[in-house]
Short mmCIF file of C-alpha atoms and ligand atoms in Angstrom, two decimals:
data_model
loop_
_atom_site.label_atom_id
_atom_site.label_comp_id
_atom_site.label_asym_id
_atom_site.label_seq_id
_atom_site.Cartn_x
_atom_site.Cartn_y
_atom_site.Cartn_z
CA MET A 107 125.62 75.05 111.78
CA ARG A 108 122.59 76.66 110.17
CA SER A 109 120.28 75.25 107.54
CA LEU A 110 119.31 77.89 104.97
CA LEU A 111 116.47 78.00 102.52
CA VAL A 112 117.50 80.51 99.84
CA THR A 113 114.51 81.36 97.67
CA GLY A 114 115.24 82.70 94.19
CA GLY A 115 118.80 81.41 94.54
CA ALA A 116 119.19 80.79 90.81
CA GLY A 117 118.57 84.47 90.02
CA PHE A 118 121.10 87.31 89.96
CA ILE A 119 121.48 88.33 93.60
CA GLY A 120 120.37 84.99 95.04
CA SER A 121 123.06 83.06 93.18
CA ASN A 122 125.76 85.59 94.12
CA PHE A 123 124.57 85.26 97.72
CA ALA A 124 124.65 81.45 97.62
CA LEU A 125 128.23 81.49 96.29
CA TYR A 126 129.22 84.08 98.90
CA TRP A 127 127.61 82.10 101.73
CA ALA A 128 129.07 78.73 100.70
CA GLU A 129 132.55 80.25 100.79
CA LYS A 130 132.13 82.13 104.06
CA TYR A 131 130.13 79.51 105.98
CA PRO A 132 131.13 76.17 104.41
CA ASP A 133 129.50 74.10 107.18
CA ASP A 134 126.03 75.58 106.69
CA ARG A 135 123.43 73.63 104.73
CA LEU A 136 122.31 75.53 101.59
CA VAL A 137 118.95 74.55 100.11
CA ILE A 138 118.18 76.64 97.04
CA LEU A 139 114.55 76.86 95.96
CA ASP A 140 113.87 78.42 92.57
CA ALA A 141 111.02 78.24 90.06
CA LEU A 142 113.50 78.79 87.19
CA THR A 143 111.48 81.51 85.49
CA TYR A 144 113.12 83.31 82.54
CA ALA A 145 115.36 85.01 85.17
CA GLY A 146 116.51 81.88 86.97
CA ASN A 147 119.42 79.81 85.75
CA LYS A 148 120.85 76.75 87.48
CA ALA A 149 124.11 77.33 85.64
CA ASN A 150 124.73 80.28 88.00
CA LEU A 151 125.22 77.74 90.79
CA VAL A 152 127.50 75.31 88.98
CA GLU A 153 130.35 75.99 91.44
CA LEU A 154 128.23 74.49 94.22
CA GLU A 155 127.47 71.22 92.38
CA GLY A 156 128.98 68.28 94.23
CA LEU A 157 129.09 69.96 97.66
CA ASP A 158 127.44 67.76 100.33
CA THR A 159 125.99 70.87 101.91
CA TYR A 160 124.18 71.99 98.72
CA ARG A 161 120.79 70.99 97.35
CA PHE A 162 118.84 72.56 94.50
CA VAL A 163 115.06 72.27 94.44
CA HIS A 164 113.05 73.33 91.40
CA GLY A 165 109.81 74.70 92.82
CA ASP A 166 107.53 77.63 93.54
CA ILE A 167 107.44 79.65 96.77
CA GLY A 168 103.65 79.50 96.43
CA ASP A 169 103.63 75.71 96.85
CA GLN A 170 102.65 75.30 100.51
CA ALA A 171 103.16 71.52 100.71
CA LEU A 172 106.60 71.76 99.11
CA ILE A 173 107.78 74.53 101.45
CA GLU A 174 106.50 72.70 104.49
CA SER A 175 108.18 69.42 103.60
CA LEU A 176 111.43 71.20 102.72
CA MET A 177 111.47 73.11 105.99
CA LEU A 178 110.84 69.97 108.02
CA ASP A 179 113.07 67.56 106.06
CA GLU A 180 115.97 69.99 105.90
CA LYS A 181 115.43 71.40 109.43
CA ILE A 182 115.51 74.91 107.96
CA ASP A 183 116.18 77.59 110.57
CA LEU A 184 117.07 80.52 108.27
CA ILE A 185 115.10 81.64 105.22
CA VAL A 186 116.77 84.22 103.00
CA HIS A 187 114.02 85.35 100.66
CA PHE A 188 115.10 86.66 97.24
CA ALA A 189 112.50 85.02 94.98
CA ALA A 190 110.54 87.66 93.12
CA GLU A 191 109.56 89.03 89.80
CA SER A 192 112.10 91.85 89.70
CA HIS A 193 111.90 93.87 86.47
CA VAL A 194 109.93 97.13 86.60
CA ASP A 195 109.21 97.19 82.84
CA ARG A 196 107.67 93.73 82.96
CA SER A 197 105.50 94.79 85.90
CA ILE A 198 104.11 97.63 83.77
CA HIS A 199 103.16 95.33 80.91
CA GLU A 200 102.29 92.10 82.78
CA PRO A 201 101.72 92.80 86.49
CA ASP A 202 99.88 89.59 87.48
CA ALA A 203 102.98 87.48 88.10
CA PHE A 204 104.30 90.21 90.44
CA ILE A 205 101.25 89.95 92.67
CA GLN A 206 101.32 86.16 92.51
CA THR A 207 104.98 85.72 93.46
CA ASN A 208 105.93 88.86 95.36
CA VAL A 209 102.77 89.19 97.43
CA LEU A 210 101.06 85.79 97.59
CA GLY A 211 104.30 83.80 97.34
CA THR A 212 105.87 85.78 100.19
CA HIS A 213 102.74 85.32 102.26
CA ASN A 214 102.84 81.57 101.66
CA LEU A 215 106.44 81.43 102.93
CA LEU A 216 105.52 83.44 106.02
CA LYS A 217 102.49 81.24 106.70
CA VAL A 218 104.51 78.03 106.52
CA ALA A 219 107.39 79.55 108.51
CA ARG A 220 104.96 80.53 111.24
CA GLU A 221 103.48 77.04 111.36
CA VAL A 222 106.86 75.24 111.38
CA TRP A 223 108.78 77.64 113.60
CA LEU A 224 106.15 78.86 116.04
CA GLU A 225 103.45 76.24 116.31
CA ARG A 226 105.23 72.89 116.41
CA ASP A 227 106.72 71.12 119.44
CA ASP A 228 109.83 70.22 117.45
CA ALA A 229 110.43 73.86 116.33
CA PRO A 230 114.10 74.91 116.21
CA SER A 231 115.33 76.97 119.16
CA TRP A 232 116.52 79.73 116.80
CA HIS A 233 114.97 80.88 113.52
CA ARG A 234 115.16 83.85 111.19
CA PHE A 235 113.29 85.10 108.11
CA GLN A 236 115.47 87.60 106.21
CA HIS A 237 113.41 89.41 103.58
CA VAL A 238 115.29 91.01 100.69
CA SER A 239 113.56 94.16 99.48
CA THR A 240 114.22 97.29 97.50
CA ASP A 241 114.54 101.06 97.76
CA GLU A 242 111.73 101.39 95.20
CA VAL A 243 109.13 100.98 97.97
CA TYR A 244 109.93 104.56 99.07
CA GLY A 245 108.90 106.11 95.74
CA THR A 246 110.86 108.81 93.98
CA LEU A 247 113.05 111.77 95.01
CA GLY A 248 113.55 115.28 93.66
CA PRO A 249 117.05 116.69 93.08
CA ASP A 250 117.40 118.21 96.56
CA ASP A 251 115.50 115.66 98.63
CA PRO A 252 117.42 113.79 101.31
CA ALA A 253 118.11 110.12 100.58
CA PHE A 254 115.64 107.46 101.77
CA THR A 255 115.98 106.41 105.41
CA GLU A 256 114.23 103.51 107.14
CA SER A 257 111.57 105.95 108.35
CA THR A 258 110.76 107.41 104.92
CA ALA A 259 107.06 106.78 104.23
CA TYR A 260 106.30 104.07 101.68
CA ALA A 261 105.09 105.46 98.34
CA PRO A 262 105.57 102.73 95.71
CA ASN A 263 104.94 103.88 92.14
CA SER A 264 105.20 100.84 89.86
CA PRO A 265 103.32 97.54 90.17
CA TYR A 266 106.71 95.98 90.99
CA ALA A 267 107.38 98.47 93.80
CA ALA A 268 103.83 98.11 95.11
CA SER A 269 104.15 94.32 95.21
CA LYS A 270 107.46 94.57 97.11
CA ALA A 271 105.94 97.12 99.51
CA ALA A 272 103.05 94.72 100.16
CA SER A 273 105.52 91.92 100.88
CA ASP A 274 107.46 94.16 103.29
CA HIS A 275 104.25 94.94 105.16
CA LEU A 276 103.35 91.25 105.42
CA VAL A 277 106.80 90.45 106.84
CA ARG A 278 106.39 93.22 109.40
CA ALA A 279 102.89 92.03 110.31
CA TYR A 280 104.03 88.42 110.86
CA HIS A 281 106.57 89.73 113.35
CA HIS A 282 104.23 92.12 115.11
CA THR A 283 101.22 89.79 115.26
CA PHE A 284 102.75 86.33 115.58
CA GLY A 285 106.29 86.97 116.81
CA LEU A 286 108.07 85.58 113.74
CA GLN A 287 111.77 86.54 113.96
CA VAL A 288 112.18 88.68 110.86
CA THR A 289 114.57 91.24 109.42
CA THR A 290 114.16 93.21 106.19
CA SER A 291 116.77 94.90 104.02
CA ASN A 292 115.92 97.56 101.41
CA CYS A 293 118.66 97.87 98.86
CA SER A 294 119.46 100.17 95.94
CA ASN A 295 120.21 99.11 92.32
CA ASN A 296 122.61 96.17 92.10
CA TYR A 297 124.97 95.25 89.27
CA GLY A 298 127.55 92.53 88.71
CA PRO A 299 127.96 88.97 87.38
CA TYR A 300 124.86 86.89 86.50
CA GLN A 301 122.52 89.87 86.15
CA PHE A 302 119.89 89.15 83.52
CA PRO A 303 120.49 91.40 80.49
CA GLU A 304 117.15 93.15 80.77
CA LYS A 305 118.48 95.48 83.50
CA LEU A 306 120.31 98.66 82.51
CA ILE A 307 124.00 97.76 82.92
CA PRO A 308 124.12 94.22 81.44
CA LEU A 309 121.67 95.19 78.66
CA MET A 310 123.87 98.10 77.61
CA ILE A 311 127.00 95.92 77.64
CA VAL A 312 125.37 93.18 75.55
CA ASN A 313 123.99 95.68 73.03
CA ALA A 314 127.35 97.45 72.77
CA LEU A 315 129.09 94.14 72.07
CA THR A 316 126.51 92.96 69.54
CA GLY A 317 126.03 96.29 67.74
CA LYS A 318 122.40 96.79 68.84
CA PRO A 319 120.90 100.20 69.76
CA MET A 320 121.51 101.16 73.41
CA PRO A 321 118.01 102.34 74.47
CA VAL A 322 118.04 105.22 76.95
CA TYR A 323 114.57 105.98 78.32
CA GLY A 324 113.39 109.61 78.16
CA ASP A 325 116.26 112.09 78.36
CA GLY A 326 118.53 109.81 80.42
CA SER A 327 118.51 112.17 83.42
CA ASN A 328 117.00 109.65 85.88
CA ILE A 329 119.25 108.83 88.80
CA ARG A 330 119.93 105.50 90.52
CA ASP A 331 122.22 104.61 93.43
CA TRP A 332 124.41 101.67 92.30
CA LEU A 333 125.84 98.89 94.46
CA TYR A 334 128.09 96.01 93.43
CA VAL A 335 126.25 92.78 94.19
CA ASP A 336 128.91 91.39 96.58
CA ASP A 337 128.45 94.45 98.78
CA HIS A 338 124.73 93.71 98.93
CA CYS A 339 125.48 90.09 99.92
CA ARG A 340 127.79 91.29 102.72
CA GLY A 341 125.08 93.69 103.85
CA ILE A 342 122.50 90.90 104.05
CA ASP A 343 124.99 88.77 105.98
CA LEU A 344 125.44 91.61 108.49
CA VAL A 345 121.68 92.07 108.85
CA ILE A 346 121.35 88.33 109.60
CA GLU A 347 124.28 88.35 112.04
CA LYS A 348 123.70 91.63 113.83
CA GLY A 349 120.32 93.07 112.82
CA ALA A 350 117.63 93.63 115.44
CA ILE A 351 114.55 91.43 115.12
CA GLY A 352 111.59 93.14 113.46
CA GLU A 353 113.77 95.96 112.09
CA THR A 354 114.59 97.13 108.58
CA TYR A 355 117.98 98.22 107.22
CA ASN A 356 118.72 100.28 104.13
CA ILE A 357 121.69 99.05 102.11
CA GLY A 358 123.19 101.27 99.43
CA GLY A 359 126.32 102.33 97.66
CA ASN A 360 126.29 106.09 98.22
CA ASN A 361 126.87 106.12 94.49
CA GLU A 362 124.35 108.13 92.48
CA TRP A 363 124.61 108.42 88.70
CA THR A 364 122.32 109.57 85.92
CA ASN A 365 121.47 106.80 83.47
CA ILE A 366 123.10 108.60 80.57
CA ASP A 367 126.35 108.98 82.50
CA ILE A 368 126.36 105.26 83.24
CA VAL A 369 125.77 104.41 79.59
CA LYS A 370 128.53 106.77 78.48
CA GLN A 371 130.96 105.25 80.99
CA ILE A 372 130.19 101.79 79.63
CA CYS A 373 130.84 103.07 76.09
CA THR A 374 134.19 104.58 77.05
CA HIS A 375 135.31 101.43 78.86
CA ILE A 376 134.37 99.25 75.88
CA ASP A 377 136.21 101.55 73.44
CA ASN A 378 139.32 101.37 75.63
CA ILE A 379 139.15 97.59 76.11
CA PHE A 380 138.84 96.99 72.34
CA ALA A 381 141.69 99.39 71.64
CA ALA A 382 143.92 97.46 74.04
CA ASP A 383 142.96 93.93 72.92
CA SER A 384 142.72 93.37 69.16
CA GLU A 385 141.43 89.79 69.59
CA LEU A 386 138.09 91.17 70.74
CA ARG A 387 137.46 92.42 67.19
CA SER A 388 137.01 88.87 65.93
CA THR A 389 135.08 87.75 69.00
CA PHE A 390 132.58 90.62 68.74
CA PRO A 391 132.69 91.67 65.07
CA ASP A 392 129.34 93.53 65.27
CA ALA A 393 130.52 95.90 67.99
CA PRO A 394 131.21 99.40 66.62
CA ALA A 395 134.44 99.29 68.65
CA ALA A 396 135.60 96.36 66.47
CA ALA A 397 135.64 98.77 63.52
CA GLY A 398 137.25 101.55 65.54
CA LYS A 399 133.96 103.47 65.78
CA PRO A 400 132.79 104.98 69.11
CA THR A 401 130.36 102.74 71.01
CA GLU A 402 128.38 105.90 71.84
CA SER A 403 127.11 105.84 68.24
CA LEU A 404 124.66 103.13 69.46
CA ILE A 405 123.01 105.36 72.10
CA THR A 406 119.37 105.79 71.14
CA TYR A 407 116.82 107.80 73.12
CA VAL A 408 113.51 105.91 73.29
CA LYS A 409 110.10 106.63 74.78
CA ASP A 410 110.14 106.89 78.55
CA ARG A 411 109.07 104.16 80.98
CA LEU A 412 105.51 104.81 82.22
CA GLY A 413 105.55 106.38 85.69
CA HIS A 414 109.37 106.40 85.58
CA ASP A 415 110.73 107.22 89.07
CA TRP A 416 113.18 110.08 88.68
CA ARG A 417 115.67 109.46 91.46
CA TYR A 418 116.50 106.85 94.09
CA ALA A 419 119.12 107.35 96.81
CA ILE A 420 119.72 105.29 99.93
CA ASP A 421 120.87 106.64 103.28
CA ALA A 422 122.63 103.63 104.82
CA THR A 423 123.65 105.41 108.04
CA ARG A 424 121.76 102.98 110.22
CA ALA A 425 123.45 99.92 108.70
CA THR A 426 126.82 101.68 108.97
CA ASN A 427 126.33 102.62 112.63
CA GLU A 428 124.57 99.51 113.90
CA LEU A 429 125.99 96.77 111.67
CA ASN A 430 129.35 98.22 110.66
CA TYR A 431 128.30 98.03 107.00
CA GLU A 432 130.44 99.77 104.35
CA PRO A 433 130.52 98.97 100.63
CA VAL A 434 134.03 97.98 99.55
CA GLU A 435 133.78 98.06 95.74
CA THR A 436 134.15 101.43 94.01
CA PHE A 437 131.95 102.06 90.98
CA GLU A 438 135.03 102.19 88.77
CA SER A 439 136.31 98.79 89.95
CA GLY A 440 132.83 97.22 90.06
CA LEU A 441 132.06 98.28 86.51
CA GLN A 442 135.44 96.97 85.29
CA ARG A 443 134.83 93.62 87.02
CA THR A 444 131.33 93.40 85.53
CA LEU A 445 132.59 94.21 82.03
CA LYS A 446 135.35 91.65 82.29
CA TRP A 447 132.85 89.05 83.48
CA MET A 448 130.54 89.80 80.55
CA LEU A 449 133.44 89.59 78.07
CA ASP A 450 134.56 86.26 79.58
CA ASN A 451 131.05 84.80 79.76
CA GLU A 452 129.54 85.41 76.35
CA SER A 453 128.03 81.92 76.31
CA TRP A 454 126.17 82.66 79.57
CA TRP A 455 124.47 85.81 78.33
CA ARG A 456 123.77 84.42 74.88
CA ALA A 457 122.07 81.41 76.47
CA VAL A 458 119.93 83.34 78.93
CA MET A 459 118.85 85.69 76.18
CA ASP A 460 117.65 82.88 73.92
CA GLY A 461 113.90 82.50 73.83
CA SER A 462 111.24 85.10 74.24
CA TYR A 463 113.17 87.82 76.06
CA ARG A 464 114.61 89.60 73.03
CA ASP A 465 111.20 89.62 71.28
CA TRP A 466 109.59 91.04 74.40
CA ILE A 467 111.99 93.93 74.82
CA GLU A 468 111.91 94.78 71.14
CA LYS A 469 108.12 94.81 71.11
CA ASN A 470 107.92 97.16 74.08
CA TYR A 471 110.96 99.38 73.70
CA SER A 472 111.87 99.52 70.05
CA ALA A 473 114.38 102.24 69.23
CA GLY A 474 113.06 105.66 68.28
CA GLU A 475 109.49 105.19 69.55
P1 NAD B 113 116.12 88.06 89.47
O1 NAD B 113 114.90 88.36 88.66
O2 NAD B 113 117.45 88.01 88.82
O3 NAD B 113 115.93 86.66 90.21
C1 NAD B 113 114.71 86.26 90.78
C2 NAD B 113 114.77 84.75 90.98
O4 NAD B 113 113.54 84.34 91.62
C3 NAD B 113 114.87 83.96 89.68
O5 NAD B 113 115.84 82.94 89.80
C4 NAD B 113 113.48 83.35 89.51
O6 NAD B 113 113.50 82.10 88.82
C5 NAD B 113 113.06 83.18 90.96
N1 NAD B 113 111.59 83.13 91.11
C6 NAD B 113 110.68 83.96 90.55
N2 NAD B 113 109.44 83.59 90.91
C7 NAD B 113 109.57 82.53 91.75
C8 NAD B 113 108.66 81.72 92.47
N3 NAD B 113 107.34 81.93 92.40
N4 NAD B 113 109.14 80.73 93.24
C9 NAD B 113 110.49 80.50 93.31
N5 NAD B 113 111.39 81.22 92.64
C10 NAD B 113 110.95 82.23 91.87
O7 NAD B 113 116.08 89.12 90.65
P2 NAD B 113 117.29 89.79 91.44
O8 NAD B 113 117.69 91.03 90.75
O9 NAD B 113 118.28 88.77 91.77
O10 NAD B 113 116.51 90.23 92.77
C11 NAD B 113 116.43 89.35 93.90
C12 NAD B 113 115.66 90.03 95.01
O11 NAD B 113 116.32 91.23 95.38
C13 NAD B 113 114.24 90.43 94.61
O12 NAD B 113 113.40 90.19 95.72
C14 NAD B 113 114.33 91.92 94.32
O13 NAD B 113 113.13 92.57 94.58
C15 NAD B 113 115.42 92.33 95.29
N6 NAD B 113 116.22 93.50 94.90
C16 NAD B 113 116.83 93.56 93.68
C17 NAD B 113 117.62 94.65 93.34
C18 NAD B 113 118.33 94.75 92.00
O14 NAD B 113 118.91 95.79 91.70
N7 NAD B 113 118.33 93.72 91.17
C19 NAD B 113 117.78 95.70 94.26
C20 NAD B 113 117.15 95.62 95.50
C21 NAD B 113 116.37 94.51 95.81
O1 TDX B 114 117.00 99.78 78.49
C1 TDX B 114 116.92 100.49 79.50
N1 TDX B 114 117.08 101.84 79.37
C2 TDX B 114 116.97 102.71 80.42
O2 TDX B 114 117.12 103.92 80.26
C3 TDX B 114 116.67 99.95 80.81
C4 TDX B 114 116.49 98.47 81.01
C5 TDX B 114 116.58 100.84 81.88
N2 TDX B 114 116.72 102.16 81.69
C6 TDX B 114 116.64 103.05 82.86
C7 TDX B 114 115.42 102.88 83.73
C8 TDX B 114 115.94 103.21 85.11
O3 TDX B 114 115.90 104.60 85.34
O4 TDX B 114 117.76 102.72 83.70
C9 TDX B 114 117.39 102.77 85.08
C10 TDX B 114 117.64 101.40 85.70
O5 TDX B 114 116.67 100.52 85.15
P1 TDX B 114 116.58 98.99 85.59
O6 TDX B 114 117.91 98.35 85.39
O7 TDX B 114 115.39 98.39 84.93
O8 TDX B 114 116.40 99.11 87.17
P2 TDX B 114 115.29 99.85 88.07
O9 TDX B 114 114.04 100.06 87.35
O10 TDX B 114 115.98 101.05 88.68
O11 TDX B 114 115.06 98.72 89.21
C11 TDX B 114 116.18 97.99 89.73
O12 TDX B 114 116.57 98.46 90.99
C12 TDX B 114 115.75 98.18 92.10
C13 TDX B 114 115.88 96.49 89.80
O13 TDX B 114 115.44 96.04 88.53
C14 TDX B 114 114.85 96.18 90.84
O14 TDX B 114 114.64 94.78 90.95
C15 TDX B 114 115.35 96.72 92.16
O15 TDX B 114 114.39 96.53 93.15
#
């Protein structure tokens, strides 16, 4: 039985991971630590409430005393580190929190992990620090460039990517210098249930259902490599189970799309779903599809993101060969599942979007700018 500290476990990927882990390893202890920023939501973990193995702690990864007492009290031997500021646009407008959490917060975790796992007489015989990172650390690709491998040089372009790159380097250094047992995974764009509707796919779905403009940055030609969140969770599991200490693994979907193609696919799916289910017209009366109009009428080209990376693509050959990793969800099925989840969970996305988020996005990315 392991005792996990899952940081950022009330966010999108962290909560999907916690649900995945609780089902697959029901005997493991799951301690979720989350600062509940705008992106964190305890409601994501409601299925775990009542389990003896589950504990939620509201706190900051930068709080040294808290992390130390949690690690000792809960006999933590596995940290799975998701907590981060994760939205590129926010990092362009307000970068400080990214340095605070992604760089200093990660360093605080490493520092305490080193003390508890390497310097104490009562240290556990086995420990692991699994760091969850991103493909954005590798920079951007041209149309004919090969996909990122684990040996691609780091070239982060946004404050978000730079802060994640810094955290990756710290994780590496704590292994090399102190012998901390670490693994790092660098994953491509995720989508699926519980994703905060500031990211492309859930934002477009919400706007389509509520009749708001669907803001496509620049000309919509930028390319991302999309992975259904459960496939990322399985990939992290494999890295923990089979990954070599001190190594990094790229996890991806082998699934590149331009942004505009993604947005158009969402529009077509929504048109078809409304055509097949007339009840949706009263549930979402502001959707163009409720009036029989094409959802694509909401697509609005807006000013481009500053420093917008043109293309990301992950080469996951190493994870495939060494860990037996393969994504199982197709983009078609993953998008359908995500749409169904959003249609069935209107109260979730309405609640998380209450507050300052809508004002923020409208201020920075108003249609037609
Ligand atoms: P998210 O923004 O949905 O969730 C982040 C969570 O971290 C939130 O619950 C938030 O409350 C919590 N948090 C933030 N600051 C904290 C702090 N100081 N202390 C404790 N908790 C804090 O992000 P996500 O999309 O779930 O991403 C999770 C991780 O995966 C991040 O490290 C991100 O860089 C990485 N990642 C994300 C993607 C993606 O497509 N979303 C792809 C690759 C890697
Ligand atoms: O309204 C939008 N319009 C638009 O055209 C939004 C929100 C995005 N975009 C574009 C920008 C990107 O090219 O869509 C693409 C995807 O944007 P995001 O969803 O913001 O993701 P991205 O910037 O690619 O970063 C994501 O993947 C890597 C996650 O947010 C990161 O946390 C992860 O590390």
